[in-house]
Amino acid sequence: MKWTLLIFGLVSVGLLALGQEIPRERTLIIATGLQPSTLDIGVGYEAAAINVNLVVYERLVRYKPGTIEVEPELARSWTVSDDGKIWTFVLHPGIVFHDGTPCDAAAVVFSFQRVIAINLGPAWMFEPIEKVEAVDELNVRFTLKRPYPEFLQVLANIFGTGIVSPAAVKAHATTDDPWAQEWLSSHMVGTGPYEFVEWVKGQHIILRRFANYWRRGWEGVKNNVEQVIIRYITEPAVQRLLLERGDVDIAMDISVDDWELLRGQPGIVLVEEPSMHATYLRFNCAAGPTADVRVRKAIRAALDYAGMIQYVLRGHAIQMQGPAALGLPCHNDELPLPKQDLELARKLLAEAGYPNGGFTLEYVYESGHEDRRRVGELLQAALIELGINLQIIELPWPDLWERVSAADPEQTPAIVANGWWPDYADVINFLYPMYHSSQWPPVAFNIGFYKNAEVDRLLDQALVETDHAVRCQLLKRVQALIYEDCPDIDLYHLTTRIAMRDWVKGYVYSPIYTEGFFLYDMWLEK
């Protein structure tokens, strides 16, 4: 507690020193423990960048606040050819970047060419693009190699789709760095309502409203947020204390214990919303006891799901139904919800040749995920009754990824606690990267070496199927096959919890841009 109070005092002093040009009553301060590794819109691929990407950069289209419905942003309209391979977008006129240069069709072409050329992070989503062309100043045309049914959803995603100033890139490009990746890793030049001011790594990012913002400007907008300070505070208890004092307006990482301490406090608003962020236990399907589907199903039947939701997660989660997120179009709502059945588990183990268990499994989870550690302990207690020893191992992300991304399944743990959130609102964004056999390590995220030829065939067909009803049936069948094969245990969707002062108005939760805020539509009443 002594160290918490010391940190709290230092942070409070730091807050007072920031952003002196803008009055505190027009400054929104957000506390978060998630700091991005890069600000480059063409490289970054992490949740920590969402809150800045969403308001500094803009996309051709975006997800309408509070929904998974796609609506116009920089584009005012679009058309698609009958074969689904040519998309044409018409831009709003008069849009300028934060450096004063025009945002036109050429800038859109440049931004997509940059992401594809860099070929990092989000670039995989744009593989079907054959070429991007500026038809004229306000019309941009995408020609695809094949039909891409989720293309519009992909364009609305937050990674790689923001349009960056070509002039800024060219001004900071070098022979060795033709796309100015080094400079853009710590700078941002977009068209959004807020422009980048500074990033002091480990401390804060400052954004200020862009005076020449195109959408409807700032005139007559009462109490709008003129300045945003994103403070990087890793200690949840410090975030809570600063929120209680009013030194921060929004806290993003309130622990379950601190959440209960804030409940009912005057001046504090607690927002809890369902999330599409999914947590799994991924089995090694190619080596060890878990290569047998009966062992995998036995372990699935051993877990106490009711206890997991009620006691381990204290009600701040929803049990998953199958491998794709609840709430997405084409989710298979007919799949069973697993429940604990130790007799079934014993029966399956006996059929697999392990009537008394008698083996040890590694359970690996990423450092800092307390929920995954607790689930491991819950599973460990259940498996002891079956004669199975579960060895729980905590690893920092780089070490965990090194183990699970190896091409040799003999080096992969038996069970890996793993999370996945949707880049865009389509179930194939869950199914293809994690279950298609072409995505085995080190290529991508099928870290359990799962393979089913029928799943591959149906996913390949769904990739190009433009009839929505037919595509849905394909994807629902894939989900059913995956559930039957049990390459993982589909655990839960943690709810998103955000605590804020009651003077923060206009907040709307986004199920896709979970970590972001539509700041242009928010205001402060102090």
Coordinates of C-alpha atoms in Angstrom, one line a residue:
M1 CA 0.0 0.0 0.0
K2 CA 2.9 2.3 0.8
W3 CA 4.2 2.0 -2.8
T4 CA 0.8 2.5 -4.3
L5 CA 0.4 5.8 -2.4
L6 CA 3.9 6.9 -3.5
I7 CA 3.1 6.1 -7.1
F8 CA -0.2 7.8 -6.7
G9 CA 1.4 11.0 -5.4
L10 CA 4.0 11.1 -8.3
V11 CA 1.3 10.5 -10.9
S12 CA -0.9 13.3 -9.4
V13 CA 2.0 15.7 -9.7
G14 CA 2.6 14.6 -13.2
L15 CA -1.0 15.2 -14.2
L16 CA -0.8 18.8 -13.0
A17 CA 2.1 19.5 -15.3
L18 CA 0.5 18.4 -18.5
G19 CA -1.4 20.3 -21.1
Q20 CA -1.3 23.8 -19.4
E21 CA -2.4 25.5 -22.6
I22 CA -5.9 24.0 -22.4
P23 CA -8.1 24.4 -19.3
R24 CA -8.6 21.3 -17.2
E25 CA -12.4 21.5 -17.7
R26 CA -11.9 21.0 -21.5
T27 CA -9.3 18.3 -21.1
L28 CA -10.2 14.6 -21.0
I29 CA -7.7 12.4 -19.2
I30 CA -7.8 8.7 -19.8
A31 CA -5.8 6.2 -17.6
T32 CA -4.8 2.9 -19.2
G33 CA -2.2 0.3 -18.7
L34 CA -2.0 -0.6 -22.4
Q35 CA 0.8 1.3 -24.3
P36 CA 1.3 0.7 -28.0
S37 CA 4.7 -0.4 -29.3
T38 CA 4.2 1.8 -32.4
L39 CA 1.9 4.5 -33.7
D40 CA 2.4 3.5 -37.3
I41 CA -1.1 2.8 -38.7
G42 CA 0.5 0.6 -41.4
V43 CA 2.4 -1.6 -38.9
G44 CA 0.7 -1.6 -35.5
Y45 CA -1.7 -4.5 -34.8
E46 CA -2.5 -4.2 -31.1
A47 CA -5.4 -3.2 -28.9
A48 CA -3.3 -0.5 -27.2
A49 CA -3.3 1.6 -30.3
I50 CA -7.1 1.7 -30.9
N51 CA -7.8 4.7 -28.7
V52 CA -5.4 6.9 -30.7
N53 CA -6.1 5.3 -34.2
L54 CA -9.8 5.9 -33.9
V55 CA -9.6 9.7 -33.6
V56 CA -6.4 10.7 -35.3
Y57 CA -6.9 8.6 -38.4
E58 CA -10.0 8.0 -40.4
R59 CA -11.1 5.2 -42.7
L60 CA -13.2 5.0 -45.9
V61 CA -15.9 3.4 -43.7
R62 CA -16.3 2.7 -40.0
Y63 CA -18.4 0.8 -37.6
K64 CA -21.4 2.9 -36.5
P65 CA -21.0 3.7 -32.7
G66 CA -22.6 1.0 -30.6
T67 CA -23.1 -1.5 -33.5
I68 CA -21.4 -3.8 -36.0
E69 CA -23.1 -1.9 -38.8
V70 CA -20.8 -0.3 -41.4
E71 CA -21.4 3.4 -42.2
P72 CA -19.5 6.0 -44.3
E73 CA -16.6 7.9 -42.9
L74 CA -14.2 9.5 -45.5
A75 CA -16.2 7.9 -48.3
R76 CA -19.7 9.2 -48.7
S77 CA -20.9 6.3 -50.9
W78 CA -19.6 3.1 -52.6
T79 CA -20.6 0.6 -55.3
V80 CA -19.5 -3.0 -56.0
S81 CA -19.6 -5.0 -59.2
D82 CA -21.9 -8.0 -59.7
D83 CA -18.9 -10.4 -59.4
G84 CA -17.8 -8.7 -56.1
K85 CA -14.3 -7.9 -57.4
I86 CA -14.5 -4.2 -58.1
W87 CA -15.3 -1.7 -55.4
T88 CA -15.5 2.1 -56.1
F89 CA -15.6 4.6 -53.3
V90 CA -16.6 8.3 -53.6
L91 CA -14.9 10.6 -51.1
H92 CA -16.3 13.6 -49.4
P93 CA -14.8 16.8 -50.9
G94 CA -12.7 19.3 -49.0
I95 CA -11.0 17.0 -46.5
V96 CA -7.5 18.0 -45.3
F97 CA -4.8 16.2 -43.3
H98 CA -3.5 17.7 -40.1
D99 CA -0.5 19.0 -42.1
G100 CA -2.9 21.0 -44.4
T101 CA -2.5 18.8 -47.5
P102 CA -5.6 17.4 -49.2
C103 CA -7.0 14.0 -48.5
D104 CA -8.0 12.8 -52.0
A105 CA -8.2 9.5 -54.0
A106 CA -4.4 9.6 -54.5
A107 CA -3.9 9.7 -50.7
V108 CA -6.1 6.7 -50.3
V109 CA -4.2 4.8 -53.0
F110 CA -0.9 5.8 -51.3
S111 CA -2.0 4.6 -47.9
F112 CA -3.1 1.2 -49.0
Q113 CA 0.0 0.7 -51.2
R114 CA 2.1 1.6 -48.2
V115 CA 0.5 -1.0 -45.9
I116 CA 0.8 -3.7 -48.6
A117 CA 4.4 -2.9 -49.4
I118 CA 5.4 -2.9 -45.7
N119 CA 3.7 -6.3 -45.4
L120 CA 3.6 -6.4 -41.6
G121 CA 0.9 -6.5 -39.0
P122 CA -2.5 -6.0 -40.6
A123 CA -1.3 -6.5 -44.2
W124 CA -2.7 -10.0 -44.4
M125 CA -6.2 -8.6 -44.5
F126 CA -5.4 -6.9 -47.8
E127 CA -3.9 -9.9 -49.6
P128 CA -7.0 -10.2 -52.0
I129 CA -6.3 -6.6 -53.3
E130 CA -4.9 -6.7 -56.8
K131 CA -4.6 -3.0 -57.3
V132 CA -5.9 0.4 -56.0
E133 CA -6.4 3.3 -58.4
A134 CA -7.4 6.9 -58.3
V135 CA -10.1 7.2 -60.9
D136 CA -10.2 11.0 -60.4
E137 CA -9.8 13.3 -57.4
L138 CA -12.6 11.9 -55.4
N139 CA -13.1 8.4 -56.8
V140 CA -10.9 5.4 -55.8
R141 CA -11.3 1.9 -57.2
F142 CA -10.2 -1.4 -55.6
T143 CA -9.8 -4.3 -57.9
L144 CA -9.7 -7.6 -56.1
K145 CA -8.1 -10.9 -57.2
R146 CA -11.2 -12.8 -56.0
P147 CA -14.6 -12.0 -54.4
Y148 CA -14.0 -10.9 -50.8
P149 CA -17.4 -11.1 -49.1
E150 CA -16.1 -9.4 -45.9
F151 CA -14.2 -6.6 -47.7
L152 CA -16.4 -3.8 -46.4
Q153 CA -16.0 -5.1 -42.9
V154 CA -12.3 -5.3 -43.3
L155 CA -12.1 -1.7 -44.4
A156 CA -14.0 -0.6 -41.3
N157 CA -11.4 -2.4 -39.0
I158 CA -9.0 -0.2 -37.0
F159 CA -5.7 -1.7 -38.2
G160 CA -4.0 -0.7 -41.5
T161 CA -7.1 1.1 -42.9
G162 CA -6.5 4.7 -41.6
I163 CA -5.5 7.1 -44.4
V164 CA -2.1 8.8 -43.7
S165 CA -0.8 12.0 -45.3
P166 CA 1.5 11.1 -48.3
A167 CA 3.3 14.4 -47.8
A168 CA 4.2 13.6 -44.2
V169 CA 5.5 10.1 -45.3
K170 CA 7.5 11.5 -48.1
A171 CA 9.0 14.3 -46.0
H172 CA 10.4 11.7 -43.5
A173 CA 11.3 8.9 -45.9
T174 CA 14.9 7.9 -46.5
T175 CA 16.7 5.5 -48.8
D176 CA 16.8 2.8 -46.2
D177 CA 13.3 3.7 -44.9
P178 CA 11.2 4.6 -48.0
W179 CA 7.9 4.4 -46.1
A180 CA 9.0 6.5 -43.1
Q181 CA 8.3 3.7 -40.6
E182 CA 10.8 5.1 -38.1
W183 CA 9.2 8.5 -38.0
L184 CA 5.6 7.3 -38.1
S185 CA 6.3 4.9 -35.2
S186 CA 6.2 7.9 -32.9
H187 CA 4.2 10.4 -35.0
M188 CA 0.7 10.5 -36.6
V189 CA -0.7 12.7 -39.4
G190 CA -4.3 11.8 -40.3
T191 CA -7.6 13.6 -41.0
G192 CA -9.4 12.8 -37.7
P193 CA -11.0 15.3 -35.2
Y194 CA -7.8 15.2 -33.0
E195 CA -4.2 15.6 -34.0
F196 CA -1.2 14.2 -32.5
V197 CA 0.9 16.4 -30.2
E198 CA 3.4 14.2 -28.4
W199 CA 4.2 10.8 -27.1
V200 CA 6.4 10.4 -24.0
K201 CA 6.9 6.7 -23.9
G202 CA 5.9 5.1 -20.7
Q203 CA 4.1 8.3 -19.6
H204 CA 1.5 9.8 -21.9
I205 CA 0.2 10.7 -25.3
I206 CA -1.4 14.1 -25.9
L207 CA -3.9 14.9 -28.6
R208 CA -5.6 18.2 -29.4
R209 CA -8.7 19.0 -31.5
F210 CA -8.0 19.7 -35.1
A211 CA -9.3 23.2 -35.9
N212 CA -10.0 22.4 -39.6
Y213 CA -11.8 19.1 -39.1
W214 CA -14.1 18.5 -42.0
R215 CA -17.1 16.7 -40.7
R216 CA -19.0 19.6 -39.1
G217 CA -16.3 21.6 -37.5
W218 CA -16.3 22.8 -33.9
E219 CA -18.5 25.9 -34.0
G220 CA -21.4 25.8 -31.6
V221 CA -20.2 22.5 -30.0
K222 CA -20.7 23.2 -26.3
N223 CA -18.1 21.8 -23.8
N224 CA -16.4 19.7 -26.5
V225 CA -13.1 18.0 -25.6
E226 CA -10.3 20.2 -26.7
Q227 CA -7.5 18.1 -25.4
V228 CA -7.0 14.4 -24.7
I229 CA -4.3 13.1 -22.4
I230 CA -3.8 9.3 -22.4
R231 CA -1.9 8.4 -19.3
Y232 CA -0.1 5.0 -19.0
I233 CA -0.7 3.8 -15.5
T234 CA -0.2 0.1 -15.1
E235 CA -1.3 -0.2 -11.4
P236 CA -5.2 -0.6 -11.3
A237 CA -5.3 0.6 -7.7
V238 CA -3.6 3.9 -8.8
Q239 CA -6.1 4.3 -11.6
R240 CA -9.0 3.9 -9.1
L241 CA -7.5 6.4 -6.7
L242 CA -6.9 9.0 -9.4
L243 CA -10.5 8.5 -10.7
E244 CA -11.9 9.0 -7.2
R245 CA -10.0 12.3 -6.8
G246 CA -11.1 13.5 -10.3
D247 CA -7.5 13.6 -11.5
V248 CA -8.4 11.3 -14.4
D249 CA -11.8 11.2 -16.1
I250 CA -11.8 7.6 -17.4
A251 CA -10.1 4.5 -16.0
M252 CA -9.7 1.6 -18.4
D253 CA -8.2 -1.1 -16.2
I254 CA -10.1 -1.3 -13.0
S255 CA -9.6 -4.7 -11.3
V256 CA -12.5 -6.8 -10.2
D257 CA -11.8 -5.9 -6.6
D258 CA -11.5 -2.2 -7.3
W259 CA -14.7 -2.3 -9.4
E260 CA -16.6 -3.4 -6.3
L261 CA -15.0 -0.6 -4.3
L262 CA -16.2 2.0 -6.8
R263 CA -19.7 0.6 -7.1
G264 CA -22.2 3.1 -5.7
Q265 CA -19.7 5.9 -5.2
P266 CA -21.1 9.4 -5.9
G267 CA -19.7 11.0 -9.1
I268 CA -18.6 7.6 -10.5
V269 CA -20.2 5.9 -13.5
L270 CA -19.5 2.2 -14.1
V271 CA -20.1 0.9 -17.6
E272 CA -20.0 -2.8 -18.3
E273 CA -20.8 -4.2 -21.7
P274 CA -20.7 -7.6 -23.4
S275 CA -17.5 -8.2 -25.4
M276 CA -16.5 -10.2 -28.4
H277 CA -13.1 -10.8 -27.0
A278 CA -12.8 -14.5 -26.7
T279 CA -10.7 -16.7 -24.4
Y280 CA -9.9 -20.3 -25.3
L281 CA -7.9 -23.3 -24.0
R282 CA -6.1 -24.4 -27.2
F283 CA -5.1 -28.1 -27.3
N284 CA -2.1 -29.6 -29.0
C285 CA -3.9 -31.8 -31.6
A286 CA -0.7 -33.3 -33.1
A287 CA 1.3 -34.6 -30.2
G288 CA 0.9 -36.1 -26.7
P289 CA -2.3 -37.4 -25.1
T290 CA -4.3 -34.4 -26.4
A291 CA -3.7 -35.7 -30.0
D292 CA -6.6 -38.0 -29.2
V293 CA -9.9 -36.3 -29.6
R294 CA -11.4 -38.4 -26.7
V295 CA -8.8 -37.0 -24.3
R296 CA -9.6 -33.4 -25.5
K297 CA -13.4 -34.0 -25.0
A298 CA -12.7 -35.5 -21.6
I299 CA -10.9 -32.4 -20.5
R300 CA -13.7 -30.3 -21.9
A301 CA -16.2 -32.3 -19.8
A302 CA -14.1 -31.9 -16.7
L303 CA -14.2 -28.1 -16.4
D304 CA -16.7 -26.5 -14.0
Y305 CA -18.1 -23.8 -16.3
A306 CA -20.7 -22.5 -13.8
G307 CA -17.9 -22.1 -11.2
M308 CA -15.7 -20.4 -13.8
I309 CA -18.2 -17.7 -14.6
Q310 CA -19.7 -17.2 -11.1
Y311 CA -16.7 -17.5 -8.8
V312 CA -13.5 -17.3 -10.9
L313 CA -14.7 -14.4 -13.0
R314 CA -17.3 -13.1 -10.5
G315 CA -20.0 -12.8 -13.2
H316 CA -17.9 -10.5 -15.4
A317 CA -18.0 -12.9 -18.4
I318 CA -20.3 -14.8 -20.7
Q319 CA -19.7 -18.4 -21.5
M320 CA -18.9 -18.9 -25.2
Q321 CA -21.0 -21.1 -27.5
G322 CA -18.6 -22.6 -30.1
P323 CA -15.4 -21.2 -31.5
A324 CA -16.8 -17.8 -32.9
A325 CA -17.9 -14.8 -30.9
L326 CA -21.5 -14.5 -29.8
G327 CA -23.4 -11.7 -31.6
L328 CA -21.6 -11.9 -35.0
P329 CA -23.6 -12.7 -38.1
C330 CA -23.5 -16.4 -39.1
H331 CA -22.7 -17.5 -35.5
N332 CA -24.0 -21.0 -34.9
D333 CA -26.6 -20.5 -32.1
E334 CA -27.5 -24.2 -32.1
L335 CA -24.2 -25.5 -30.6
P336 CA -24.4 -27.0 -27.1
L337 CA -23.0 -25.1 -24.1
P338 CA -20.5 -27.4 -22.4
K339 CA -21.1 -28.2 -18.8
Q340 CA -19.1 -30.2 -16.2
D341 CA -19.7 -34.0 -16.5
L342 CA -17.0 -35.9 -14.7
E343 CA -18.6 -39.3 -15.5
L344 CA -18.5 -38.5 -19.2
A345 CA -14.9 -37.4 -18.8
R346 CA -14.0 -40.8 -17.1
K347 CA -15.8 -42.7 -19.8
L348 CA -13.9 -40.9 -22.6
L349 CA -10.5 -41.3 -20.9
A350 CA -11.1 -45.1 -20.5
E351 CA -12.0 -45.3 -24.2
A352 CA -8.8 -43.5 -25.0
G353 CA -6.8 -46.0 -22.9
Y354 CA -6.3 -43.8 -19.9
P355 CA -8.9 -45.2 -17.3
N356 CA -6.9 -43.8 -14.4
G357 CA -5.4 -40.8 -16.1
G358 CA -1.7 -41.2 -15.3
F359 CA -0.2 -38.4 -17.3
T360 CA 0.9 -34.8 -16.9
L361 CA 0.0 -31.9 -19.1
E362 CA 1.5 -28.4 -19.4
Y363 CA -0.9 -25.5 -19.2
V364 CA 0.7 -22.3 -20.4
Y365 CA -0.8 -18.8 -20.0
E366 CA 0.5 -15.2 -20.7
S367 CA 1.8 -13.2 -17.7
G368 CA -0.6 -10.6 -16.4
H369 CA -3.8 -12.6 -17.3
E370 CA -5.1 -13.3 -13.8
D371 CA -8.3 -14.8 -15.2
R372 CA -6.4 -17.4 -17.2
R373 CA -4.4 -18.4 -14.2
R374 CA -7.5 -18.9 -12.1
V375 CA -9.2 -20.9 -14.8
G376 CA -6.1 -23.1 -15.0
E377 CA -6.3 -23.7 -11.2
L378 CA -10.0 -24.6 -11.6
L379 CA -9.2 -27.1 -14.3
Q380 CA -6.2 -28.4 -12.4
A381 CA -8.5 -29.3 -9.4
A382 CA -11.0 -31.1 -11.7
L383 CA -8.3 -33.1 -13.5
I384 CA -6.7 -34.3 -10.3
E385 CA -10.0 -36.3 -9.7
L386 CA -9.3 -38.0 -13.1
G387 CA -5.7 -38.8 -12.3
I388 CA -4.3 -36.1 -14.6
N389 CA -1.6 -33.7 -13.3
L390 CA -1.9 -30.2 -14.8
Q391 CA 1.4 -28.2 -14.6
I392 CA 0.5 -24.4 -14.8
I393 CA 3.3 -22.3 -16.4
E394 CA 3.2 -18.5 -16.6
L395 CA 5.3 -17.0 -19.5
P396 CA 5.7 -13.4 -20.8
W397 CA 4.2 -13.0 -24.3
P398 CA 7.5 -13.2 -26.3
D399 CA 8.4 -16.5 -24.6
L400 CA 4.9 -17.9 -24.9
W401 CA 4.8 -17.0 -28.6
E402 CA 8.2 -18.6 -29.2
R403 CA 6.9 -21.9 -27.8
V404 CA 3.5 -21.9 -29.6
S405 CA 4.8 -20.6 -33.0
A406 CA 7.4 -23.3 -33.4
A407 CA 6.8 -25.6 -36.4
D408 CA 7.3 -28.7 -34.3
P409 CA 4.2 -29.8 -32.4
E410 CA 6.5 -31.8 -30.0
Q411 CA 7.6 -28.5 -28.6
T412 CA 4.1 -27.1 -28.2
P413 CA 2.4 -27.3 -24.8
A414 CA -0.6 -29.5 -24.4
I415 CA -2.9 -26.6 -23.4
V416 CA -2.4 -22.9 -24.1
A417 CA -4.7 -20.3 -22.7
N418 CA -5.2 -17.9 -25.6
G419 CA -7.3 -14.9 -26.5
W420 CA -8.7 -13.6 -29.8
W421 CA -10.7 -10.5 -30.6
P422 CA -12.3 -9.7 -33.9
D423 CA -10.4 -7.4 -36.3
Y424 CA -13.7 -7.0 -38.1
A425 CA -17.3 -8.2 -37.6
D426 CA -17.3 -11.6 -39.4
V427 CA -17.0 -15.1 -38.0
I428 CA -14.5 -16.1 -40.6
N429 CA -12.1 -13.8 -38.8
F430 CA -12.2 -16.3 -36.0
L431 CA -12.5 -19.5 -38.0
Y432 CA -9.9 -19.2 -40.8
P433 CA -6.8 -17.9 -38.9
M434 CA -7.2 -20.4 -36.0
Y435 CA -8.6 -23.5 -37.7
H436 CA -7.6 -23.7 -41.3
S437 CA -4.7 -26.1 -41.7
S438 CA -2.8 -23.6 -43.9
Q439 CA -2.5 -21.5 -40.8
W440 CA -0.3 -23.9 -38.8
P441 CA 2.8 -22.3 -37.2
P442 CA 4.9 -20.5 -38.0
V443 CA 2.5 -19.1 -40.7
A444 CA -0.3 -17.9 -38.4
F445 CA -2.5 -18.8 -35.4
N446 CA -3.6 -22.4 -35.7
I447 CA -1.3 -23.0 -32.8
G448 CA -2.8 -26.4 -32.0
F449 CA -1.9 -28.0 -35.4
Y450 CA -5.6 -28.8 -35.9
K451 CA -6.5 -30.2 -39.3
N452 CA -9.8 -31.3 -40.8
A453 CA -10.0 -31.6 -44.6
E454 CA -13.8 -30.8 -44.6
V455 CA -13.3 -27.7 -42.5
D456 CA -10.6 -26.5 -44.9
R457 CA -12.8 -27.2 -47.9
L458 CA -15.8 -25.3 -46.4
L459 CA -13.6 -22.3 -45.3
D460 CA -12.1 -22.1 -48.8
Q461 CA -15.6 -22.0 -50.3
A462 CA -16.8 -19.4 -47.8
L463 CA -13.8 -17.2 -48.7
V464 CA -15.3 -16.5 -52.1
E465 CA -19.0 -17.1 -51.6
T466 CA -21.0 -13.9 -52.2
D467 CA -24.5 -15.3 -51.5
H468 CA -24.9 -14.4 -47.8
A469 CA -27.4 -17.2 -47.0
V470 CA -25.2 -19.8 -48.6
R471 CA -22.0 -18.4 -46.9
C472 CA -23.8 -18.5 -43.5
Q473 CA -24.7 -22.1 -43.9
L474 CA -21.1 -23.0 -44.8
L475 CA -19.7 -21.1 -41.8
K476 CA -22.3 -22.6 -39.4
R477 CA -21.3 -26.1 -40.6
V478 CA -17.6 -25.2 -40.0
Q479 CA -18.4 -24.2 -36.4
A480 CA -20.3 -27.5 -35.8
L481 CA -17.4 -29.5 -37.2
I482 CA -14.8 -27.7 -35.1
Y483 CA -16.9 -28.1 -31.9
E484 CA -17.1 -31.9 -32.6
D485 CA -13.4 -32.1 -33.1
C486 CA -12.7 -30.2 -29.9
P487 CA -9.4 -28.6 -30.9
D488 CA -9.9 -26.2 -28.0
I489 CA -12.3 -25.4 -25.1
D490 CA -14.3 -22.3 -25.9
L491 CA -14.3 -20.5 -22.6
Y492 CA -15.8 -17.0 -22.2
H493 CA -16.1 -13.5 -23.4
L494 CA -14.9 -11.2 -20.6
T495 CA -17.1 -8.1 -20.3
T496 CA -15.6 -4.7 -21.0
R497 CA -15.5 -2.6 -17.9
I498 CA -14.9 1.2 -18.0
A499 CA -15.1 3.5 -15.0
M500 CA -15.6 7.2 -15.5
R501 CA -16.6 10.5 -13.8
D502 CA -20.2 11.5 -14.2
W503 CA -19.2 14.7 -16.0
V504 CA -18.0 12.7 -19.0
K505 CA -21.0 12.7 -21.5
G506 CA -21.7 11.1 -24.8
Y507 CA -19.8 7.9 -24.4
V508 CA -21.0 5.0 -26.7
Y509 CA -19.4 1.6 -26.4
S510 CA -18.2 -0.1 -29.6
P511 CA -18.1 -3.9 -29.7
I512 CA -15.3 -3.8 -32.3
Y513 CA -13.4 -0.7 -31.3
T514 CA -13.5 -1.9 -27.7
E515 CA -10.6 0.2 -26.4
G516 CA -11.6 3.3 -28.3
F517 CA -13.7 6.4 -27.8
F518 CA -15.7 8.4 -30.3
L519 CA -14.3 11.6 -28.8
Y520 CA -15.7 14.0 -31.3
D521 CA -19.2 13.1 -30.1
M522 CA -18.3 13.4 -26.4
W523 CA -18.3 16.4 -24.1
L524 CA -17.6 17.4 -20.5
E525 CA -20.0 18.9 -18.0
K526 CA -18.0 20.2 -15.1

